Amino acid sequence: MDALLDTPTPNATGAPRLHVHPVHPATPDAQWWRTAVVYQVYPRSFADSDGDGVGDLPGITARLGHLVDLGVDAVWLSPFYRSPQVDGGYDVADYRAIDPVFGTLDDFDAMLGRAHSLGLRVIIDLVPNHTSDEHAWFREALAAAPGSPARGRYVFRPGRGATGELPPNNWHSIFGGPAWTRTTDPDGTPGEWYLHLFDTRQPDLDWGNPEVHAEFESVLRFWLDRGVDGFRVDVAHGLVKAEGLPDWDGVTSMVEGSRSDGSGPMFDQEGVHEIYRTWRRVLDTYPGERILVAEAWIDALPRIARYVRDDEMHQAFNFAFLTTPWDANRLRQSVLDSLAASDAVGAPTTWVLSNHDVVRHTARLGLTEAGSLPKGIGAGEEQPDTELGLRRARAATLLMLALPGVSYLYQGEELGLPEHTTMPDEARQDPAWFRTGGAETGRDGCRVPLPWEAGAPAHGFSPSGRSWLPQPASFARHALDAQRGVAGSTYELYRQALGLRRHLALGAGSLDCVDLEGTAPSEAVVLRNGELVVLTAFGPDPVVLPEGCDVLLASGSLATDERGRLLLPPDTTAWVLPAARHLPRARGAQG
Ligand code: NOJ
Ligand code: MG
């Protein structure tokens, strides 16, 4: 720690003083992917152009202006490939074709061209762990004999037991039930089993097979040649399985998996890294900083950092941050640990609070156990306090957007959209709901089509008023047109935050940890990025802001006490510029 920086400045007025401890240096002139804000589009639910009730590529193209107005740098699209849509398109039947429900390759090119002309980069989703059972390779494999090259692209094994009646090992599918399904031979007798970490219709590929490597390099080039700026790599920690596929008694789950040490035989094996080094070399032959983003549910930050070493991927989602409960000490520690782990390998930290797999943070933060991560919320489960959840979600986002590094936003969070927590069971589509026999509510509640216009059919999602998942009545209040230009709306808060973040170059900024005199560490997270101090109050009492500070933005209303001091209420974040006399100058402040 720098002793000089820690020297409190004199203070005659009784207003609290600040002490700062440097944590992370600024990265001026950083490449775009080190500082960007990326907006995730879930194509089925963004905007429907043709009235079939499912979002599509022309719908996205028509609404790209929204992302520009909001002020993001890039968009990541969840899969739009040809697929039976058993898992919302994460079951790919053809990696080089667009599913008719989303449009055509021409529609894709038009979307990409329009995005680029608006200055937005485009990241697409690559699903290399498994294909759909409708993929030509899997159909061929089923028709071929055991031991054939066609079967060698997947993980087929004979069963255990006297007649092969037991699965080859004890692994569980992440969506529930066994991770193995038995095939039937052409003569009708039971045959080999195949591995699927996810749905039975998502067979895992065998990444020990060079043909699989060659195919995915070719797929990468197919999309790079069309001009995409990068790939979000699905289940990036799962491609390589431990030799011999040993039994495993740990938990196999997307989310709980992340809370283990990541040592299960199906995840985070050393062999995955060579794959990403090879892909990095492919990307680096293209101009313009094309990137790889790891979706790897591993909790241990130093393990996650290994995916973003110099010669591997560029970004890896920080799910440890996403799963941190609403607690000042734990959130502060999560930020500090995250930066330490990514700094150790020279990579940016990739912050995220919501995506298409988790209960929206507006709902998570309104639960009794604030920030816990249930697997969906149904009508029979604890209902979040939506007002409290939204207040905290706005505070959490403002905290996140002040941090150096990359941030990902999930469509609808800029509208403060709630989770749909009372969806009728008949409407559900998530395979996790079906495979667990309803024990897991699943992810449909965060995937509901967006409300664009209050009062329009399907709240402006679709011209026909159709919507593949039902929208709750509360969506009317959250529609974009009900928030645009409305001071204090969540949309305007996001827009202002993104504008200031860009103006102050916060993505490339430094980070200091700040102690605020008179406020216990459990009551507030106080950090400084360059000159900007970000304070999040957790309660029970309001935080007294340093005297004379300039409040640039706040996630809720501030109050004033009888001495005229500004008060930051619990569950609120403020971005402030402290009066110069309270602080020594920030180190390495960015322009
Ligand atoms: C992670 C994706 O985000 C999720 O939606 C999907 O179900 C699984 N991977 C399987 O592809
Ligand atoms: Mg459509």
Coordinates of C-alpha atoms and ligand atoms in Angstrom, one line a residue:
M1 CA 0.0 0.0 0.0
D2 CA 1.2 3.5 -0.8
A3 CA 1.6 5.4 2.5
L4 CA 1.2 8.8 0.9
L5 CA -2.1 7.9 -0.7
D6 CA -3.4 6.6 2.6
T7 CA -2.7 9.9 4.4
P8 CA -6.1 11.4 5.4
T9 CA -6.6 15.0 4.2
P10 CA -7.3 17.6 6.9
N11 CA -11.0 18.1 7.5
A12 CA -12.3 20.9 9.6
T13 CA -16.0 20.5 8.9
G14 CA -16.8 17.2 10.4
A15 CA -17.6 15.7 7.0
P16 CA -16.2 12.2 6.5
R17 CA -12.8 11.8 4.9
L18 CA -11.6 9.2 2.4
H19 CA -8.6 6.9 2.5
V20 CA -7.7 5.1 -0.7
H21 CA -5.7 1.9 -1.4
P22 CA -4.6 1.2 -5.0
V23 CA -5.8 -2.1 -6.4
H24 CA -5.6 -1.9 -10.2
P25 CA -3.7 0.4 -12.6
A26 CA -5.3 2.2 -15.5
T27 CA -4.9 0.7 -19.0
P28 CA -4.9 3.6 -21.4
D29 CA -5.1 2.9 -25.1
A30 CA -6.6 -0.6 -24.4
Q31 CA -8.0 -2.7 -27.2
W32 CA -11.8 -2.5 -27.6
W33 CA -12.5 -5.8 -25.9
R34 CA -10.8 -4.8 -22.7
T35 CA -13.2 -2.0 -21.9
A36 CA -16.4 -2.6 -23.9
V37 CA -20.0 -2.8 -22.8
V38 CA -21.6 -5.7 -24.6
Y39 CA -25.4 -6.2 -24.9
Q40 CA -26.7 -9.7 -25.1
V41 CA -29.6 -10.3 -27.5
Y42 CA -31.5 -13.5 -27.1
P43 CA -32.9 -13.6 -30.6
R44 CA -36.1 -15.5 -29.9
S45 CA -37.2 -12.8 -27.5
F46 CA -35.8 -9.5 -28.8
A47 CA -38.1 -8.4 -31.7
D48 CA -40.3 -10.4 -34.0
S49 CA -40.6 -8.9 -37.5
D50 CA -42.9 -11.5 -39.2
G51 CA -45.6 -12.0 -36.6
D52 CA -44.9 -15.7 -35.8
G53 CA -44.3 -14.8 -32.1
V54 CA -40.6 -15.6 -32.2
G55 CA -38.0 -12.9 -32.5
D56 CA -35.9 -13.0 -35.7
L57 CA -32.9 -11.4 -37.4
P58 CA -34.8 -8.8 -39.3
G59 CA -36.4 -7.8 -36.0
I60 CA -32.9 -7.4 -34.5
T61 CA -31.8 -5.3 -37.5
A62 CA -34.7 -3.0 -37.2
R63 CA -34.0 -2.4 -33.5
L64 CA -30.3 -1.9 -33.5
G65 CA -30.8 1.8 -33.1
H66 CA -31.9 1.0 -29.5
L67 CA -28.4 -0.3 -28.7
V68 CA -26.8 2.8 -30.2
D69 CA -29.1 5.1 -28.2
L70 CA -28.3 3.1 -25.1
G71 CA -24.6 3.5 -25.7
V72 CA -23.2 0.0 -25.8
D73 CA -20.2 -1.0 -27.9
A74 CA -21.1 -4.4 -29.1
V75 CA -23.8 -7.0 -29.3
W76 CA -23.6 -10.7 -28.5
L77 CA -26.3 -12.9 -30.2
S78 CA -27.3 -16.2 -28.6
P79 CA -27.6 -18.9 -31.3
F80 CA -29.7 -18.4 -34.5
Y81 CA -28.4 -21.6 -36.3
R82 CA -30.6 -24.3 -37.8
S83 CA -31.9 -26.2 -34.8
P84 CA -34.9 -28.1 -33.6
Q85 CA -34.9 -25.5 -30.7
V86 CA -35.0 -28.1 -28.0
D87 CA -32.7 -25.8 -25.9
G88 CA -33.5 -22.4 -27.4
G89 CA -31.0 -23.0 -30.3
Y90 CA -28.1 -24.3 -28.1
D91 CA -28.8 -27.6 -30.0
V92 CA -27.3 -26.9 -33.4
A93 CA -28.2 -29.0 -36.4
D94 CA -26.1 -27.0 -38.9
Y95 CA -23.4 -24.5 -37.8
R96 CA -23.4 -22.8 -41.2
A97 CA -27.1 -22.2 -41.7
I98 CA -29.7 -19.9 -40.1
D99 CA -32.8 -21.5 -38.7
P100 CA -35.8 -20.4 -40.8
V101 CA -37.5 -19.2 -37.7
F102 CA -34.8 -16.5 -37.5
G103 CA -34.4 -15.8 -41.2
T104 CA -31.8 -16.4 -43.8
L105 CA -28.0 -15.9 -44.3
D106 CA -28.9 -12.8 -46.2
D107 CA -30.8 -11.5 -43.2
F108 CA -27.7 -12.3 -41.1
D109 CA -25.4 -10.3 -43.5
A110 CA -27.9 -7.4 -43.5
M111 CA -27.9 -7.4 -39.7
L112 CA -24.1 -7.5 -39.5
G113 CA -23.7 -4.8 -42.1
R114 CA -26.2 -2.5 -40.3
A115 CA -24.5 -3.1 -36.9
H116 CA -21.1 -2.3 -38.3
S117 CA -22.4 0.8 -40.0
L118 CA -23.7 1.9 -36.7
G119 CA -20.4 1.3 -35.0
L120 CA -21.5 -1.8 -33.1
R121 CA -19.3 -4.9 -33.0
V122 CA -21.1 -8.3 -33.3
I123 CA -20.2 -11.4 -31.3
I124 CA -22.0 -14.7 -32.2
D125 CA -22.4 -17.8 -30.1
L126 CA -20.4 -21.0 -30.8
V127 CA -21.7 -24.3 -29.4
P128 CA -18.8 -26.8 -29.6
N129 CA -19.5 -29.1 -26.7
H130 CA -22.5 -30.8 -28.3
T131 CA -24.6 -30.8 -31.4
S132 CA -28.3 -31.4 -31.9
D133 CA -29.4 -35.0 -32.4
E134 CA -30.6 -33.7 -35.8
H135 CA -27.1 -32.8 -36.9
A136 CA -26.0 -34.8 -40.0
W137 CA -23.1 -36.2 -38.0
F138 CA -25.3 -37.6 -35.2
R139 CA -27.7 -39.1 -37.7
E140 CA -24.9 -40.8 -39.4
A141 CA -23.5 -42.0 -36.1
L142 CA -26.8 -43.6 -35.1
A143 CA -27.0 -45.4 -38.4
A144 CA -23.4 -46.6 -38.2
A145 CA -21.9 -49.5 -36.4
P146 CA -20.2 -49.3 -32.9
G147 CA -16.6 -48.5 -33.4
S148 CA -17.2 -46.8 -36.7
P149 CA -15.6 -43.4 -37.6
A150 CA -19.0 -41.8 -37.6
R151 CA -19.6 -42.9 -34.0
G152 CA -16.1 -41.7 -33.1
R153 CA -17.1 -38.0 -33.5
Y154 CA -19.3 -38.4 -30.4
V155 CA -18.9 -40.2 -27.0
F156 CA -20.5 -43.7 -27.6
R157 CA -19.7 -46.4 -25.1
P158 CA -21.0 -49.9 -24.3
G159 CA -23.1 -50.0 -21.1
R160 CA -22.1 -51.6 -17.8
G161 CA -23.9 -54.6 -16.3
A162 CA -24.4 -58.1 -17.7
T163 CA -26.2 -57.0 -20.9
G164 CA -24.9 -53.4 -21.0
E165 CA -28.2 -52.3 -19.4
L166 CA -26.4 -49.8 -17.1
P167 CA -25.0 -46.4 -18.2
P168 CA -21.2 -46.4 -18.8
N169 CA -20.7 -44.1 -15.7
N170 CA -22.7 -42.3 -13.1
W171 CA -22.7 -38.8 -14.5
H172 CA -25.8 -36.7 -14.4
S173 CA -27.1 -34.4 -17.1
I174 CA -27.1 -30.7 -16.1
F175 CA -30.7 -30.6 -17.0
G176 CA -31.5 -33.6 -14.7
G177 CA -31.5 -37.4 -15.2
P178 CA -28.6 -39.5 -16.4
A179 CA -26.0 -38.0 -18.8
W180 CA -26.3 -41.1 -21.0
T181 CA -29.0 -42.4 -23.4
R182 CA -29.0 -45.9 -24.8
T183 CA -29.4 -46.3 -28.6
T184 CA -31.3 -49.0 -30.4
D185 CA -29.6 -51.0 -33.1
P186 CA -31.1 -51.3 -36.6
D187 CA -32.5 -54.8 -35.6
G188 CA -34.3 -53.3 -32.7
T189 CA -32.0 -54.6 -29.9
P190 CA -30.6 -52.1 -27.3
G191 CA -27.2 -50.9 -28.4
E192 CA -24.4 -48.5 -27.1
W193 CA -25.0 -45.5 -25.0
Y194 CA -24.0 -41.9 -25.9
L195 CA -23.0 -39.0 -23.6
H196 CA -25.0 -35.8 -23.2
L197 CA -24.1 -33.4 -20.5
F198 CA -27.2 -31.5 -21.3
D199 CA -30.5 -32.7 -23.0
T200 CA -30.7 -36.2 -24.4
R201 CA -31.1 -34.4 -27.8
Q202 CA -27.7 -32.6 -27.3
P203 CA -25.0 -35.4 -27.8
D204 CA -21.5 -34.4 -26.7
L205 CA -18.8 -34.3 -29.3
D206 CA -15.5 -36.2 -28.8
W207 CA -12.8 -33.6 -28.7
G208 CA -10.2 -36.3 -28.8
N209 CA -11.1 -36.6 -32.5
P210 CA -9.1 -34.5 -34.9
E211 CA -12.1 -34.4 -37.3
V212 CA -14.0 -32.4 -34.7
H213 CA -11.1 -29.9 -34.4
A214 CA -11.0 -29.5 -38.1
E215 CA -14.7 -29.0 -38.4
F216 CA -14.8 -26.2 -35.8
E217 CA -11.9 -24.4 -37.2
S218 CA -13.7 -24.4 -40.5
V219 CA -16.9 -23.1 -38.8
L220 CA -14.9 -20.3 -37.1
R221 CA -13.5 -19.3 -40.5
F222 CA -17.0 -19.4 -42.1
W223 CA -18.2 -16.7 -39.7
L224 CA -15.0 -14.8 -39.5
D225 CA -15.0 -14.5 -43.3
R226 CA -18.5 -13.1 -43.1
G227 CA -17.2 -10.4 -40.7
V228 CA -18.2 -11.3 -37.2
D229 CA -16.1 -9.7 -34.4
G230 CA -16.0 -12.7 -32.1
F231 CA -17.5 -15.8 -30.5
R232 CA -19.0 -16.5 -27.2
V233 CA -17.9 -20.0 -26.6
D234 CA -20.7 -22.1 -24.9
V235 CA -19.6 -24.5 -22.1
A236 CA -16.0 -23.6 -22.8
H237 CA -14.8 -25.6 -19.8
G238 CA -16.6 -28.8 -20.9
L239 CA -15.2 -29.9 -24.3
V240 CA -12.5 -32.3 -23.0
K241 CA -13.5 -35.0 -20.5
A242 CA -11.1 -36.9 -18.1
E243 CA -9.5 -40.0 -19.6
G244 CA -11.6 -43.1 -18.9
L245 CA -14.7 -41.0 -18.0
P246 CA -14.4 -41.9 -14.3
D247 CA -17.4 -41.9 -12.0
W248 CA -18.1 -38.6 -10.2
D249 CA -20.1 -38.0 -7.1
G250 CA -19.9 -34.2 -7.1
V251 CA -22.7 -32.0 -8.3
T252 CA -23.1 -31.6 -12.1
S253 CA -24.9 -28.3 -12.6
M254 CA -24.3 -25.2 -14.5
V255 CA -24.5 -23.0 -11.4
E256 CA -23.5 -25.3 -8.5
G257 CA -20.7 -26.6 -10.7
S258 CA -19.2 -23.1 -10.5
R259 CA -19.2 -23.3 -6.7
S260 CA -17.1 -26.4 -6.6
D261 CA -13.4 -26.3 -7.3
G262 CA -14.1 -27.2 -10.9
S263 CA -12.3 -30.6 -10.5
G264 CA -15.0 -32.9 -11.8
P265 CA -14.0 -35.1 -14.7
M266 CA -16.3 -33.3 -17.2
F267 CA -15.1 -29.8 -16.6
D268 CA -12.0 -27.6 -16.7
Q269 CA -9.7 -30.3 -18.0
E270 CA -6.2 -29.2 -19.0
G271 CA -6.9 -30.2 -22.7
V272 CA -9.4 -27.4 -23.3
H273 CA -6.6 -24.8 -23.3
E274 CA -4.8 -26.2 -26.3
I275 CA -8.1 -25.9 -28.3
Y276 CA -8.4 -22.2 -27.5
R277 CA -4.7 -21.5 -28.2
T278 CA -5.3 -23.0 -31.7
W279 CA -8.5 -20.9 -32.2
R280 CA -6.6 -17.8 -31.0
R281 CA -4.1 -18.3 -33.8
V282 CA -6.9 -18.6 -36.3
L283 CA -8.5 -15.4 -35.1
D284 CA -5.2 -13.5 -35.1
T285 CA -4.9 -14.1 -38.8
Y286 CA -8.0 -11.8 -39.3
P287 CA -7.8 -8.0 -39.1
G288 CA -9.6 -6.0 -36.4
E289 CA -9.2 -7.7 -33.0
R290 CA -11.7 -10.6 -33.3
I291 CA -12.3 -12.2 -29.9
L292 CA -13.2 -15.3 -27.9
V293 CA -15.4 -15.1 -24.8
A294 CA -15.5 -18.1 -22.4
E295 CA -18.7 -19.2 -20.9
A296 CA -17.2 -21.4 -18.2
W297 CA -19.1 -21.9 -14.9
I298 CA -16.0 -22.2 -12.7
D299 CA -16.1 -20.4 -9.4
A300 CA -12.3 -20.3 -8.6
L301 CA -11.1 -17.1 -10.2
P302 CA -7.5 -18.2 -10.7
R303 CA -8.9 -21.2 -12.7
I304 CA -11.1 -18.9 -14.8
A305 CA -8.1 -16.6 -15.5
R306 CA -6.3 -19.5 -17.2
Y307 CA -8.8 -19.2 -20.1
V308 CA -7.7 -15.6 -20.7
R309 CA -4.0 -16.0 -20.7
D310 CA -2.2 -14.1 -23.4
D311 CA -2.4 -16.7 -26.1
E312 CA -5.9 -18.0 -25.3
M313 CA -9.3 -16.3 -25.1
H314 CA -9.9 -12.6 -24.6
Q315 CA -12.7 -12.6 -22.0
A316 CA -14.3 -15.0 -19.6
F317 CA -17.5 -14.3 -17.8
N318 CA -17.1 -13.6 -14.1
F319 CA -19.8 -15.7 -12.7
A320 CA -18.3 -15.5 -9.3
F321 CA -19.3 -11.8 -9.2
L322 CA -22.8 -12.7 -10.5
T323 CA -23.3 -15.3 -7.8
T324 CA -22.1 -13.0 -4.9
P325 CA -24.8 -12.3 -2.4
W326 CA -26.0 -8.7 -1.7
D327 CA -23.4 -8.0 1.0
A328 CA -20.9 -5.2 1.1
N329 CA -18.0 -7.1 2.3
R330 CA -18.5 -10.0 0.0
L331 CA -19.1 -7.8 -3.1
R332 CA -16.0 -5.7 -2.3
Q333 CA -13.9 -8.8 -1.9
S334 CA -15.3 -10.3 -5.1
V335 CA -14.3 -7.1 -7.0
L336 CA -10.8 -7.1 -5.5
D337 CA -10.3 -10.9 -6.1
S338 CA -11.5 -10.6 -9.6
L339 CA -9.2 -7.8 -10.5
A340 CA -6.3 -9.6 -8.9
A341 CA -6.9 -12.8 -10.8
S342 CA -7.3 -11.2 -14.2
D343 CA -4.5 -8.7 -13.6
A344 CA -2.2 -11.7 -12.9
V345 CA -2.7 -12.8 -16.5
G346 CA -3.0 -9.4 -18.1
A347 CA -6.6 -9.9 -19.0
P348 CA -9.7 -7.7 -18.5
T349 CA -12.3 -8.7 -16.0
T350 CA -15.7 -9.5 -17.6
W351 CA -18.5 -8.4 -15.2
V352 CA -22.0 -9.7 -15.7
L353 CA -25.2 -9.6 -13.6
S354 CA -27.8 -11.2 -15.8
N355 CA -28.1 -13.5 -18.8
H356 CA -30.5 -16.0 -20.4
D357 CA -29.6 -18.7 -17.9
V358 CA -30.1 -17.0 -14.6
V359 CA -33.0 -15.4 -12.7
R360 CA -32.8 -11.7 -13.5
H361 CA -30.9 -9.6 -11.0
T362 CA -34.0 -7.5 -10.4
A363 CA -35.6 -10.7 -8.9
R364 CA -32.6 -12.2 -7.3
L365 CA -31.9 -9.1 -5.3
G366 CA -35.5 -8.9 -4.1
L367 CA -35.4 -12.4 -2.4
T368 CA -35.1 -12.9 1.4
E369 CA -31.7 -14.3 0.7
A370 CA -30.7 -11.4 -1.5
G371 CA -28.5 -12.3 -4.4
S372 CA -29.1 -16.1 -4.1
L373 CA -29.6 -17.9 -7.3
P374 CA -32.6 -20.2 -7.5
K375 CA -33.1 -22.3 -10.7
G376 CA -36.0 -20.2 -11.8
I377 CA -38.9 -18.9 -9.8
G378 CA -42.4 -20.4 -10.1
A379 CA -45.8 -19.2 -8.7
G380 CA -45.4 -21.7 -5.8
E381 CA -42.0 -20.4 -4.7
E382 CA -41.0 -17.3 -2.7
Q383 CA -41.9 -14.3 -4.8
P384 CA -39.4 -11.5 -4.9
D385 CA -40.1 -8.0 -3.6
T386 CA -40.0 -6.4 -7.0
E387 CA -39.6 -2.8 -5.7
L388 CA -36.7 -3.7 -3.5
G389 CA -35.2 -6.0 -6.2
L390 CA -35.3 -3.2 -8.8
R391 CA -33.8 -0.7 -6.4
R392 CA -30.9 -3.0 -5.6
A393 CA -30.6 -4.1 -9.2
R394 CA -30.1 -0.4 -10.3
A395 CA -27.6 0.0 -7.5
A396 CA -25.7 -3.2 -8.5
T397 CA -25.6 -2.2 -12.2
L398 CA -24.3 1.3 -11.4
L399 CA -21.6 -0.3 -9.2
M400 CA -20.7 -2.7 -12.1
L401 CA -20.6 -0.1 -14.7
A402 CA -18.1 2.0 -12.7
L403 CA -15.6 -0.9 -12.7
P404 CA -12.7 -1.1 -15.1
G405 CA -12.9 -4.0 -17.6
V406 CA -15.7 -5.3 -19.7
S407 CA -19.4 -5.4 -18.8
Y408 CA -22.1 -7.5 -20.3
L409 CA -25.8 -6.5 -20.2
Y410 CA -28.7 -8.8 -20.8
Q411 CA -31.6 -7.6 -23.0
G412 CA -34.3 -6.0 -20.9
E413 CA -32.2 -5.2 -17.9
E414 CA -32.0 -1.6 -19.2
L415 CA -35.8 -1.6 -18.8
G416 CA -35.6 -2.9 -15.2
L417 CA -37.5 -5.9 -16.5
P418 CA -38.7 -8.3 -13.7
E419 CA -38.4 -12.0 -14.0
H420 CA -41.7 -13.7 -14.9
T421 CA -42.3 -15.5 -11.7
T422 CA -45.9 -16.7 -12.2
M423 CA -45.7 -18.2 -15.7
P424 CA -48.2 -21.0 -16.2
D425 CA -46.5 -24.4 -16.3
E426 CA -48.2 -25.2 -19.6
A427 CA -46.2 -22.3 -21.2
R428 CA -42.8 -23.5 -20.1
Q429 CA -40.2 -24.6 -22.7
D430 CA -36.9 -25.1 -20.8
P431 CA -35.6 -28.7 -21.0
A432 CA -34.5 -28.3 -17.4
W433 CA -38.1 -28.1 -16.4
F434 CA -39.1 -31.2 -18.3
R435 CA -36.0 -33.3 -17.4
T436 CA -36.4 -32.6 -13.7
G437 CA -40.1 -33.3 -13.8
G438 CA -40.8 -29.8 -12.7
A439 CA -38.5 -29.9 -9.7
E440 CA -36.5 -27.1 -11.4
T441 CA -38.6 -24.2 -12.6
G442 CA -36.0 -23.4 -15.3
R443 CA -35.0 -20.4 -17.2
D444 CA -38.1 -19.4 -19.1
G445 CA -38.8 -16.5 -16.7
C446 CA -35.8 -14.5 -17.8
R447 CA -36.4 -15.2 -21.5
V448 CA -39.8 -13.5 -22.0
P449 CA -40.1 -11.3 -25.1
L450 CA -39.2 -7.7 -24.6
P451 CA -41.8 -4.9 -24.2
W452 CA -41.1 -2.1 -26.6
E453 CA -44.4 -0.2 -26.7
A454 CA -46.9 0.0 -23.8
G455 CA -50.4 -0.7 -25.2
A456 CA -49.3 -2.3 -28.5
P457 CA -49.9 -5.9 -29.3
A458 CA -47.4 -8.1 -27.3
H459 CA -46.1 -4.8 -26.0
G460 CA -44.6 -4.1 -29.4
F461 CA -42.6 -7.3 -29.5
S462 CA -44.6 -8.7 -32.5
P463 CA -47.0 -7.1 -35.0
S464 CA -49.4 -10.0 -34.6
G465 CA -49.5 -9.8 -30.8
R466 CA -48.1 -13.3 -30.5
S467 CA -45.3 -14.2 -28.1
W468 CA -43.7 -17.6 -27.7
L469 CA -43.6 -17.1 -24.0
P470 CA -46.4 -15.1 -22.2
Q471 CA -45.5 -11.6 -21.1
P472 CA -46.7 -10.7 -17.5
A473 CA -49.0 -7.7 -17.2
S474 CA -46.3 -5.7 -15.4
F475 CA -44.3 -5.5 -18.7
A476 CA -46.5 -2.6 -19.8
R477 CA -44.9 -0.3 -17.1
H478 CA -41.5 -1.4 -18.3
A479 CA -42.0 -0.8 -22.0
L480 CA -39.2 1.2 -23.6
D481 CA -41.6 4.0 -24.8
A482 CA -42.9 4.4 -21.2
Q483 CA -39.4 5.1 -20.0
R484 CA -37.7 7.0 -22.8
G485 CA -37.1 10.6 -21.8
V486 CA -38.6 9.9 -18.3
A487 CA -36.2 11.3 -15.7
G488 CA -35.3 8.6 -13.2
S489 CA -36.4 5.7 -15.3
T490 CA -34.2 2.6 -15.4
Y491 CA -33.7 3.1 -19.2
E492 CA -32.5 6.7 -18.6
L493 CA -30.3 5.6 -15.7
Y494 CA -28.5 3.0 -18.0
R495 CA -28.2 5.5 -20.8
Q496 CA -26.6 8.1 -18.5
A497 CA -24.3 5.6 -16.9
L498 CA -23.1 4.3 -20.2
G499 CA -22.6 7.9 -21.5
L500 CA -20.5 8.8 -18.4
R501 CA -18.7 5.6 -18.5
R502 CA -17.6 6.3 -22.0
H503 CA -16.8 10.0 -21.3
L504 CA -14.7 9.2 -18.3
A505 CA -13.1 6.1 -20.0
L506 CA -14.0 4.0 -16.9
G507 CA -13.5 0.7 -18.7
A508 CA -9.8 1.6 -19.1
G509 CA -9.6 3.2 -15.6
S510 CA -7.7 2.4 -12.4
L511 CA -9.4 1.1 -9.3
D512 CA -8.7 2.0 -5.7
C513 CA -10.5 0.7 -2.7
V514 CA -11.7 3.5 -0.5
D515 CA -12.4 3.7 3.3
L516 CA -14.9 6.3 4.1
E517 CA -14.5 7.6 7.6
G518 CA -17.6 7.0 9.8
T519 CA -18.9 4.2 7.6
A520 CA -18.3 0.6 8.5
P521 CA -17.1 -1.7 5.7
S522 CA -20.2 -3.7 6.0
E523 CA -22.4 -0.7 5.3
A524 CA -20.9 0.4 2.0
V525 CA -18.7 -0.5 -0.9
V526 CA -16.7 2.5 -1.8
L527 CA -14.3 2.4 -4.8
R528 CA -12.6 4.9 -7.0
N529 CA -12.0 4.7 -10.7
G530 CA -9.7 7.5 -11.7
E531 CA -11.3 10.6 -10.1
L532 CA -14.7 9.1 -9.8
V533 CA -15.8 7.6 -6.5
V534 CA -18.6 5.0 -6.6
L535 CA -20.4 4.3 -3.4
T536 CA -23.0 1.6 -2.8
A537 CA -24.9 1.7 0.5
F538 CA -26.2 -1.5 2.0
G539 CA -27.8 -0.2 5.2
P540 CA -29.1 -0.2 7.8
D541 CA -28.3 3.5 7.8
P542 CA -27.7 6.0 5.0
V543 CA -24.1 6.8 4.2
V544 CA -23.1 10.4 4.7
L545 CA -21.3 11.6 1.5
P546 CA -18.1 13.7 1.7
E547 CA -18.9 17.4 1.9
G548 CA -18.9 19.4 -1.3
C549 CA -18.8 16.4 -3.6
D550 CA -20.4 16.6 -7.0
V551 CA -23.0 13.8 -7.5
L552 CA -22.8 12.8 -11.2
L553 CA -25.4 10.1 -11.1
A554 CA -27.3 8.0 -8.5
S555 CA -29.5 4.9 -8.8
G556 CA -32.1 6.4 -6.4
S557 CA -33.0 9.7 -4.7
L558 CA -30.5 11.1 -2.2
A559 CA -31.6 12.8 1.0
T560 CA -30.2 15.6 3.1
D561 CA -29.8 15.6 6.9
E562 CA -30.4 18.5 9.3
R563 CA -26.7 19.6 8.9
G564 CA -27.2 19.9 5.1
R565 CA -25.1 16.8 4.4
L566 CA -26.0 14.6 1.5
L567 CA -27.2 11.1 2.4
L568 CA -27.0 8.0 0.3
P569 CA -29.9 5.7 1.3
P570 CA -29.5 1.9 1.7
D571 CA -29.6 -0.1 -1.6
T572 CA -28.5 2.9 -3.6
T573 CA -25.3 3.7 -5.6
A574 CA -23.9 7.1 -6.4
W575 CA -21.1 8.2 -8.7
V576 CA -19.5 11.3 -7.2
L577 CA -16.5 13.5 -7.8
P578 CA -15.3 14.4 -4.3
A579 CA -14.2 18.0 -3.7
A580 CA -10.5 18.2 -4.4
R581 CA -9.6 18.9 -0.8
H582 CA -10.9 15.5 0.3
L583 CA -8.6 13.4 -1.7
P584 CA -5.1 13.2 -3.1
R585 CA -5.1 13.0 -6.9
A586 CA -5.9 9.7 -8.5
R587 CA -3.0 7.8 -9.9
G588 CA -2.8 7.3 -13.6
A589 CA -6.1 9.0 -14.2
Q590 CA -7.3 8.4 -17.7
G591 CA -8.4 11.1 -20.1
Ligands
NOJ1 C1 -25.0 -22.6 -21.7 C2 -26.0 -21.8 -22.4 O1 -25.9 -20.5 -22.0 C3 -27.3 -22.5 -22.0 O2 -28.4 -21.7 -22.4 C4 -27.4 -23.8 -22.6 O3 -28.6 -24.5 -22.2 C5 -26.2 -24.7 -22.2 N1 -25.0 -24.0 -22.3 C6 -26.1 -25.9 -23.2 O4 -25.7 -25.4 -24.4
MG2 MG -40.5 -14.0 -36.2

